[in-house]
Coordinates of C-alpha atoms in Angstrom, one line a residue:
M1 CA -8.7 -2.2 -23.1
V2 CA -5.7 0.1 -21.9
L3 CA -8.2 3.1 -21.3
C4 CA -10.6 0.8 -19.5
H5 CA -8.0 -1.0 -17.5
L6 CA -6.4 2.4 -16.2
G7 CA -10.0 3.9 -15.7
I8 CA -11.0 1.2 -13.4
F9 CA -7.5 1.0 -11.7
L10 CA -7.9 4.7 -10.7
V11 CA -11.3 4.9 -9.6
G12 CA -10.8 1.4 -7.5
I13 CA -7.5 2.8 -5.9
T14 CA -9.0 6.1 -5.0
W15 CA -12.1 4.4 -3.2
A16 CA -10.1 1.7 -1.7
F17 CA -8.8 4.1 1.0
G18 CA -6.4 5.6 -1.6
G19 CA -4.4 2.4 -1.5
G20 CA -3.6 2.9 2.0
A21 CA -5.0 -0.3 3.3
E22 CA -2.5 -3.1 3.5
W23 CA -5.0 -5.8 3.0
L24 CA -6.1 -4.4 -0.3
R25 CA -2.8 -3.8 -1.7
P26 CA -2.1 -7.4 -3.3
E27 CA -5.5 -7.3 -5.2
L28 CA -4.6 -3.8 -6.5
A29 CA -1.0 -5.0 -7.6
W30 CA -2.7 -8.0 -9.5
W31 CA -5.0 -5.7 -11.2
G32 CA -2.2 -3.4 -12.2
S33 CA 0.1 -6.2 -13.2
L34 CA -2.6 -6.9 -16.0
G35 CA -1.0 -3.9 -17.6
A36 CA 2.2 -5.8 -18.3
L37 CA 0.1 -8.1 -20.4
L38 CA -1.0 -5.3 -22.4
T39 CA 2.4 -3.9 -22.9
L40 CA 3.6 -7.3 -24.3
T41 CA 0.6 -7.3 -26.8
A42 CA 1.4 -3.8 -27.9
L43 CA 4.9 -4.6 -28.5
Q44 CA 4.0 -7.6 -30.8
D45 CA 2.1 -5.2 -33.1
C46 CA 4.0 -5.3 -36.4
E47 CA 1.9 -2.5 -38.0
S48 CA 2.4 -0.2 -35.2
L49 CA 6.1 -0.8 -35.2
R50 CA 6.4 0.0 -39.0
D51 CA 4.5 3.2 -38.5
G52 CA 6.9 4.3 -35.8
W53 CA 4.3 4.2 -32.8
L54 CA 6.6 1.9 -30.8
R55 CA 9.6 4.2 -30.9
S56 CA 8.8 5.3 -27.1
A57 CA 9.5 1.5 -26.3
W58 CA 13.2 2.3 -25.5
W59 CA 11.9 4.4 -22.5
L60 CA 11.5 0.9 -20.7
L61 CA 15.3 0.7 -20.4
P62 CA 15.6 2.8 -17.3
W63 CA 12.6 1.0 -15.7
L64 CA 14.1 -2.5 -16.5
A65 CA 17.4 -1.2 -15.1
F66 CA 15.8 0.0 -11.9
N67 CA 14.0 -3.4 -11.5
A68 CA 17.4 -5.2 -12.0
F69 CA 18.9 -2.9 -9.3
V70 CA 16.1 -3.6 -6.8
V71 CA 16.0 -7.4 -7.3
A72 CA 20.0 -7.4 -7.2
G73 CA 19.6 -5.7 -3.8
C74 CA 17.0 -8.0 -2.5
L75 CA 19.5 -11.1 -3.3
N76 CA 22.0 -9.2 -0.8
P77 CA 20.2 -9.0 2.5
S78 CA 21.7 -6.3 5.0
F79 CA 19.8 -7.5 7.8
R80 CA 19.0 -10.9 9.2
D81 CA 16.6 -12.3 11.8
V82 CA 17.8 -13.3 15.0
K83 CA 15.6 -15.4 17.6
F84 CA 16.1 -13.8 21.2
G85 CA 13.6 -16.0 23.3
A86 CA 10.1 -15.6 22.0
E87 CA 11.1 -12.5 19.8
T88 CA 12.4 -11.8 16.5
L89 CA 15.2 -9.3 16.4
L90 CA 16.8 -7.7 13.2
V91 CA 20.5 -7.5 13.2
N92 CA 22.5 -5.4 10.8
D93 CA 25.3 -7.5 9.4
G94 CA 25.9 -5.2 6.4
G95 CA 25.4 -8.0 3.6
R96 CA 28.1 -8.0 0.8
A97 CA 30.0 -4.7 0.8
G98 CA 30.1 -2.7 -2.5
F99 CA 27.0 -4.3 -4.1
P100 CA 23.3 -3.2 -3.7
S101 CA 21.5 -4.6 -0.8
S102 CA 18.1 -4.7 1.1
A103 CA 17.3 -4.5 4.7
R104 CA 13.9 -6.3 4.0
P105 CA 14.0 -8.0 0.8
L106 CA 10.4 -9.3 0.9
I107 CA 9.1 -6.0 1.5
G108 CA 11.3 -4.6 -1.1
L109 CA 10.0 -7.0 -3.6
N110 CA 6.3 -6.0 -2.6
A111 CA 7.0 -2.4 -3.1
L112 CA 8.6 -3.0 -6.5
W113 CA 5.7 -5.1 -7.5
L114 CA 3.2 -2.2 -6.7
F115 CA 5.4 0.3 -8.5
D116 CA 5.7 -1.6 -11.6
A117 CA 2.0 -2.4 -11.8
I118 CA 1.3 1.4 -11.5
W119 CA 4.3 2.6 -14.1
I120 CA 3.6 0.0 -16.7
S121 CA -0.1 0.7 -16.6
C122 CA 0.4 4.2 -17.2
F123 CA 3.2 3.7 -19.9
N124 CA 0.7 1.9 -22.0
L125 CA -0.9 5.2 -22.7
V126 CA 2.2 6.0 -25.0
L127 CA 2.5 2.5 -26.5
V128 CA -1.2 2.1 -27.3
V129 CA -3.4 5.5 -27.6
R130 CA -3.5 6.9 -30.9
Q131 CA -6.0 9.7 -30.5
R132 CA -6.0 12.8 -28.3
R133 CA -9.7 12.2 -27.8
A134 CA -9.1 9.0 -25.9
V135 CA -6.7 10.7 -23.6
R136 CA -9.4 13.4 -22.8
G137 CA -11.8 10.9 -22.4
L138 CA -9.7 9.2 -19.8
L139 CA -9.1 12.6 -17.8
L140 CA -12.7 13.2 -18.1
V141 CA -13.2 9.9 -16.1
G142 CA -10.7 10.8 -13.6
G143 CA -12.2 14.4 -13.3
A144 CA -15.8 13.0 -12.5
N145 CA -14.5 10.3 -10.1
A146 CA -12.4 13.2 -8.3
L147 CA -15.8 15.3 -8.3
A148 CA -17.7 12.4 -6.8
L149 CA -14.9 11.9 -4.2
A150 CA -15.0 15.7 -3.4
V151 CA -18.6 15.8 -2.8
F152 CA -18.7 12.5 -0.8
G153 CA -15.8 13.8 1.6
T154 CA -17.5 17.1 2.0
V155 CA -20.7 15.6 3.1
Q156 CA -19.0 13.2 5.1
K157 CA -17.1 16.0 6.9
L158 CA -20.0 18.3 7.5
A159 CA -21.9 15.3 9.0
G160 CA -19.2 14.9 11.6
A161 CA -18.3 11.3 10.7
K162 CA -15.9 9.8 13.0
G163 CA -14.4 7.4 10.5
I164 CA -14.3 6.7 6.7
F165 CA -17.3 5.9 4.9
F166 CA -19.4 7.7 7.7
G167 CA -17.9 5.8 10.3
A168 CA -18.1 2.4 8.8
Q169 CA -14.4 2.1 8.8
A170 CA -12.1 3.6 11.8
S171 CA -9.1 5.9 10.5
P172 CA -5.8 5.3 12.0
Q173 CA -5.5 9.0 12.6
P174 CA -8.1 11.9 12.7
Y175 CA -7.1 13.8 9.7
F176 CA -8.8 11.7 7.0
F177 CA -10.9 12.9 4.1
A178 CA -13.5 11.2 1.7
S179 CA -11.8 7.7 1.3
F180 CA -8.4 8.9 1.9
V181 CA -6.6 8.0 5.3
Y182 CA -4.4 11.1 5.4
H183 CA -5.4 14.8 4.5
N184 CA -2.2 15.6 2.8
H185 CA -2.5 12.7 0.4
W186 CA -6.1 13.8 -0.3
G187 CA -4.8 17.4 -1.0
S188 CA -2.1 16.1 -3.3
F189 CA -4.6 14.1 -5.3
A190 CA -6.9 16.9 -5.5
V191 CA -4.3 19.2 -6.9
L192 CA -3.3 16.9 -9.8
M193 CA -7.1 16.5 -10.5
M194 CA -7.6 20.3 -10.5
A195 CA -4.7 20.8 -12.9
A196 CA -6.2 18.2 -15.2
C197 CA -9.8 19.8 -14.8
L198 CA -8.4 23.2 -15.7
G199 CA -6.7 22.0 -18.7
L200 CA -9.9 20.3 -19.9
V201 CA -11.9 23.5 -19.1
W202 CA -9.3 25.5 -21.3
H203 CA -9.6 23.0 -24.1
F204 CA -13.6 22.9 -24.2
A205 CA -13.9 26.6 -23.6
R206 CA -12.0 27.3 -26.8
R207 CA -14.2 24.9 -28.9
H208 CA -17.0 26.9 -30.8
D209 CA -20.3 25.3 -29.3
T210 CA -23.7 26.4 -30.4
R211 CA -25.2 25.3 -27.1
G212 CA -23.3 28.0 -25.0
F213 CA -20.6 27.9 -22.3
F214 CA -22.9 26.8 -19.6
H215 CA -23.9 23.9 -21.5
S216 CA -20.4 22.5 -22.4
P217 CA -18.3 20.4 -20.4
A218 CA -16.0 23.2 -19.6
F219 CA -18.7 24.5 -17.2
G220 CA -18.8 21.1 -15.7
G221 CA -15.2 21.3 -15.3
L222 CA -15.5 24.5 -13.4
I223 CA -17.9 22.9 -11.0
A224 CA -15.3 20.0 -10.4
V225 CA -12.7 22.6 -9.8
F226 CA -14.8 24.4 -7.3
F227 CA -15.5 21.3 -5.2
L228 CA -12.1 20.1 -5.5
A229 CA -10.7 23.7 -4.3
L230 CA -13.5 23.5 -1.4
S231 CA -12.4 19.9 -0.2
V232 CA -8.7 20.8 0.4
P233 CA -9.2 23.4 3.2
L234 CA -12.0 21.4 4.5
S235 CA -9.7 18.4 4.7
T236 CA -7.6 20.6 7.0
S237 CA -4.5 20.3 4.8
R238 CA -2.8 23.6 5.1
S239 CA 0.2 22.8 2.7
C240 CA -2.0 21.5 0.0
T241 CA -4.3 24.7 0.5
V242 CA -1.3 26.9 -0.3
L243 CA -0.7 24.7 -3.3
T244 CA -4.2 24.8 -4.5
A245 CA -4.1 28.7 -4.1
G246 CA -1.1 28.9 -6.0
L247 CA -2.4 26.6 -8.9
L248 CA -5.7 28.6 -9.0
G249 CA -3.7 31.8 -9.1
L250 CA -1.8 30.9 -11.8
A251 CA -4.6 29.9 -13.8
W252 CA -6.4 33.2 -13.1
C253 CA -3.0 35.1 -14.4
H254 CA -3.3 32.9 -17.5
W255 CA -6.9 33.7 -18.1
L256 CA -6.2 37.4 -17.4
A257 CA -3.3 37.3 -19.9
R258 CA -5.3 35.4 -22.8
L259 CA -8.2 37.8 -22.1
A260 CA -6.3 41.1 -22.5
R261 CA -4.5 39.9 -25.6
K262 CA -7.9 39.0 -27.2
R263 CA -9.6 42.1 -26.1
R264 CA -6.6 44.1 -27.4
R265 CA -6.7 42.5 -30.7
F266 CA -10.2 43.4 -31.2
R267 CA -9.7 46.9 -29.4
E268 CA -12.0 46.3 -26.9
S269 CA -12.4 47.1 -23.1
I270 CA -11.1 44.5 -20.6
I271 CA -13.0 46.2 -17.7
L272 CA -16.5 44.3 -18.1
P273 CA -15.1 40.9 -18.5
L274 CA -12.4 41.6 -15.6
C275 CA -15.2 42.7 -13.3
G276 CA -17.2 39.6 -14.2
G277 CA -14.2 37.5 -13.4
L278 CA -13.4 39.1 -10.0
A279 CA -17.1 38.7 -9.0
T280 CA -17.1 35.0 -9.8
V281 CA -13.9 34.6 -8.0
A282 CA -15.3 36.4 -4.8
V283 CA -18.5 34.3 -5.0
A284 CA -16.5 31.2 -5.1
A285 CA -14.2 32.1 -2.5
A286 CA -17.2 33.5 -0.2
G287 CA -18.8 30.0 -0.7
I288 CA -15.7 28.0 0.4
W289 CA -15.3 30.3 3.3
Y290 CA -19.0 29.8 4.4
V291 CA -18.6 26.0 4.1
A292 CA -15.2 25.5 5.6
R293 CA -14.8 28.7 8.0
D294 CA -14.5 26.6 11.0
T295 CA -12.0 24.1 9.7
I296 CA -9.8 27.2 8.2
A297 CA -10.3 29.2 11.5
M298 CA -9.0 26.1 13.4
R299 CA -6.0 25.4 11.4
F300 CA -5.1 29.2 11.3
A301 CA -5.0 29.2 14.8
K302 CA -3.0 26.2 15.0
T303 CA -0.5 27.7 12.4
E304 CA 0.0 30.9 14.4
Q305 CA 0.6 28.8 17.6
Q306 CA 3.3 26.7 15.7
I307 CA 5.1 29.9 14.5
Q308 CA 5.2 31.4 17.7
E309 CA 6.9 27.8 19.1
I310 CA 9.2 28.2 16.0
R311 CA 10.2 31.5 17.1
A312 CA 10.7 30.6 20.4
R313 CA 13.0 27.7 19.6
G314 CA 14.9 29.2 16.8
D315 CA 14.3 26.2 14.4
I316 CA 11.5 24.2 13.0
G317 CA 11.6 21.5 15.7
S318 CA 11.2 17.8 15.2
R319 CA 11.0 18.2 11.4
A320 CA 14.4 19.5 11.1
E321 CA 15.8 16.8 13.5
L322 CA 13.9 14.0 11.3
Y323 CA 15.6 15.5 8.2
R324 CA 19.0 15.5 9.6
N325 CA 18.7 11.9 10.8
T326 CA 17.5 10.7 7.5
W327 CA 20.3 12.5 5.7
T328 CA 22.8 10.8 8.1
M329 CA 21.2 7.5 7.1
A330 CA 21.5 8.2 3.4
Q331 CA 25.2 9.0 3.8
A332 CA 25.7 5.7 5.3
K333 CA 25.0 4.0 1.8
P334 CA 25.2 6.7 -0.4
W335 CA 25.5 4.7 -3.7
F336 CA 23.1 1.9 -3.6
G337 CA 21.0 2.9 -0.5
W338 CA 19.5 0.4 2.2
G339 CA 16.8 -1.1 -0.2
M340 CA 13.3 -0.3 -1.2
G341 CA 10.8 0.0 1.4
S342 CA 13.4 -0.3 4.1
Y343 CA 13.1 3.2 5.7
P344 CA 11.0 2.4 8.5
H345 CA 13.0 -0.6 9.6
V346 CA 16.6 1.1 9.2
F347 CA 15.9 4.5 10.5
T348 CA 15.4 3.2 14.0
L349 CA 19.2 3.0 14.0
Y350 CA 19.6 6.7 13.3
N351 CA 16.6 8.1 15.0
T352 CA 17.8 10.5 18.1
R353 CA 14.4 11.9 18.8
Q354 CA 12.7 10.7 22.0
S355 CA 9.1 11.5 23.3
I356 CA 8.5 13.0 26.6
D357 CA 8.1 9.8 28.3
K358 CA 11.3 8.4 27.0
L359 CA 10.0 5.9 24.6
P360 CA 11.3 5.7 21.0
V361 CA 9.5 7.6 18.2
F362 CA 8.8 5.4 15.2
Y363 CA 8.7 7.0 11.7
R364 CA 7.1 5.1 8.8
D365 CA 8.0 8.0 6.4
A366 CA 10.6 10.6 6.0
H367 CA 8.2 13.4 5.4
S368 CA 10.4 14.1 2.4
D369 CA 10.2 11.7 -0.6
W370 CA 13.2 12.9 -2.0
L371 CA 15.2 12.3 1.0
Q372 CA 13.7 9.0 1.6
A373 CA 14.3 8.1 -1.9
F374 CA 18.0 8.7 -1.7
A375 CA 18.1 6.9 1.6
E376 CA 16.4 3.7 0.1
Q377 CA 17.8 3.8 -3.4
G378 CA 21.0 5.6 -3.1
F379 CA 22.4 7.9 -6.0
V380 CA 22.1 4.9 -8.6
G381 CA 18.7 3.9 -7.7
T382 CA 17.1 7.6 -7.5
T383 CA 18.8 8.3 -10.9
L384 CA 17.4 5.3 -12.6
L385 CA 14.0 6.2 -11.0
G386 CA 14.4 9.8 -12.2
L387 CA 15.0 8.6 -15.9
C388 CA 11.9 6.8 -16.0
G389 CA 10.2 10.2 -16.1
L390 CA 12.9 12.4 -17.3
L391 CA 13.6 10.5 -20.7
P392 CA 10.0 10.9 -21.8
L393 CA 10.0 14.5 -20.8
L394 CA 13.3 15.2 -22.7
S395 CA 11.5 13.9 -26.0
L396 CA 9.2 16.8 -25.8
R397 CA 9.9 20.0 -27.8
R398 CA 8.6 23.7 -27.6
R399 CA 6.0 23.1 -30.4
H400 CA 4.7 20.1 -28.4
L401 CA 3.4 22.4 -25.8
A402 CA 1.0 24.5 -27.9
S403 CA -1.8 22.8 -26.4
I404 CA -2.7 24.1 -23.1
L405 CA -4.0 20.7 -21.6
P406 CA -0.5 19.1 -21.2
C407 CA 0.9 22.2 -19.8
Y408 CA -1.4 22.1 -17.0
L409 CA -0.9 18.5 -16.4
L410 CA 2.7 18.9 -16.3
G411 CA 2.2 21.9 -14.2
G412 CA 0.4 19.8 -11.6
C413 CA 2.9 17.2 -11.7
G414 CA 5.7 19.8 -11.0
L415 CA 3.7 21.2 -8.1
I416 CA 3.6 17.8 -6.3
L417 CA 7.4 17.2 -7.1
I418 CA 8.1 20.4 -5.4
Y419 CA 5.8 19.6 -2.6
A420 CA 7.6 16.2 -2.2
W421 CA 10.5 17.9 -0.7
V422 CA 8.8 18.7 2.5
E423 CA 6.2 15.9 2.5
F424 CA 5.7 12.3 1.5
P425 CA 2.6 12.5 -1.3
F426 CA 4.1 9.5 -3.1
G427 CA 3.7 7.3 0.0
N428 CA 0.1 7.0 -1.1
L429 CA -0.6 4.8 -4.0
A430 CA -3.7 6.9 -5.4
V431 CA -1.2 9.8 -5.7
V432 CA 1.4 7.8 -7.3
L433 CA -0.9 6.4 -9.8
T434 CA -2.6 9.6 -10.5
W435 CA 0.8 11.4 -11.1
W436 CA 1.8 8.9 -13.6
L437 CA -1.3 9.0 -15.3
C438 CA -1.3 12.7 -15.7
F439 CA 2.5 12.8 -16.8
F440 CA 2.0 10.2 -19.5
C441 CA -1.3 11.7 -20.5
A442 CA 0.5 15.0 -21.0
V443 CA 3.5 13.4 -22.9
Q444 CA 1.3 11.3 -25.3
Y445 CA -1.1 14.1 -25.7
C446 CA 2.0 16.2 -26.8
R447 CA 3.3 13.6 -29.2
L448 CA -0.2 13.1 -30.8
H449 CA 0.0 16.7 -31.7
D450 CA 2.6 16.0 -34.3
R451 CA 0.6 13.2 -35.7
E452 CA -3.0 14.9 -35.8
A453 CA -2.0 18.4 -36.8
P454 CA -1.0 17.5 -40.4
A455 CA -4.0 15.7 -40.9
A456 CA -6.2 18.6 -39.5
K457 CA -4.4 21.1 -41.9
A458 CA -4.6 19.0 -45.0
P459 CA -7.2 20.4 -47.4
S460 CA -10.3 18.3 -48.3
L461 CA -11.5 18.4 -51.9
S462 CA -15.2 18.3 -52.6
P463 CA -17.1 18.5 -55.9
S464 CA -18.1 22.3 -55.2
T465 CA -14.5 23.3 -54.5
E466 CA -13.0 21.5 -57.5
A467 CA -15.6 23.2 -59.5
G468 CA -14.5 26.6 -58.1
T469 CA -17.6 27.4 -56.0
S470 CA -17.9 28.0 -52.5
P471 CA -19.9 25.1 -50.5
I472 CA -22.8 26.1 -48.5

């Protein structure tokens, strides 16, 4: 039930505009909330408790503390509505000083509901899943869904569609791809799924299959990686194109190192397979350039123009001003922040930027998830939120990372965390769900290594071995 629930959640949220449609968010939150029922059911399993499967339940403590922190802030509103003629104005009265507060309590509770629905659904993986095969199955579903989205988005882009779903739904901005409203959100999702697919490729490629590599899931994984890599520059996301190149470059170096070690062990030359690998990369790069060359050339020219403008000004322009203003907002309430989901409403008090026509500029996001989290949650809330992921990560040891799949999953999550310093990938619900899904898949895969490894190494006795003969 946990696997089906998460699989449907992932497929549904990615095709539902990446969770970017406000009118779909209550339905997504209700579906994700079913995960809480599965959590309560798992915690009542006495056999699992006796066998030690529920030791990870204490990881719920920072999540519960974070919920208590946000709810306490919503009980202390720092803004109030004031009627001024026919309009309603927001007035900052500060709330009770020294306590957590929220500028917009209702918005904060809705944001918390969505986060809880996603987090608890993914956390169920460490409570319930008992086999690494099940984890790989869930990732295969995610990879197949990502491949379908990449192919759909590529065809939609090449067809010149003016809106999402071939123009059936108008996009609020021109840089959309597949079902995602914003290209950088699609790029973040693609990077996470590429990391998962690369890990699966390594797993299946190392298995001995009589059908050969081209009939194994590993070859299908490479096809998925190719289309996902093609979709990122085609979506016009320059920053995620750099992330994609870095991820694929690291995977290439990993393959090269493993190949060199293997060939050296058998005293064989590395030249022939290396030439084959380079030829494959060249063909794939040529294919990507052939399909996306117009988009790449356009964005490259735009990049050159922006670099010239930065050199002329001596700084990075409006982005630097946005970060300074956000930091000023965060410093006003450094311990508890302004409340979850409060950024677009509070930032108007600290925004110093004006457009050419002297009208105020409105920002929904800080274009830095780290800065925005600190501005909304303060030091206390950001620490509790970080502990939701840090505690499971600290439970892993070096021996747990012997499997390559969790290394790639955690590597993809790490890339998105770094990217969140300069963009807002976690402003998209599909990226949030995919990130936590990959993270807990990696954690549980590592934990199951300790459970399954002893069973795999245990010798099995058959009549032939007991008799001292070798079985055929």
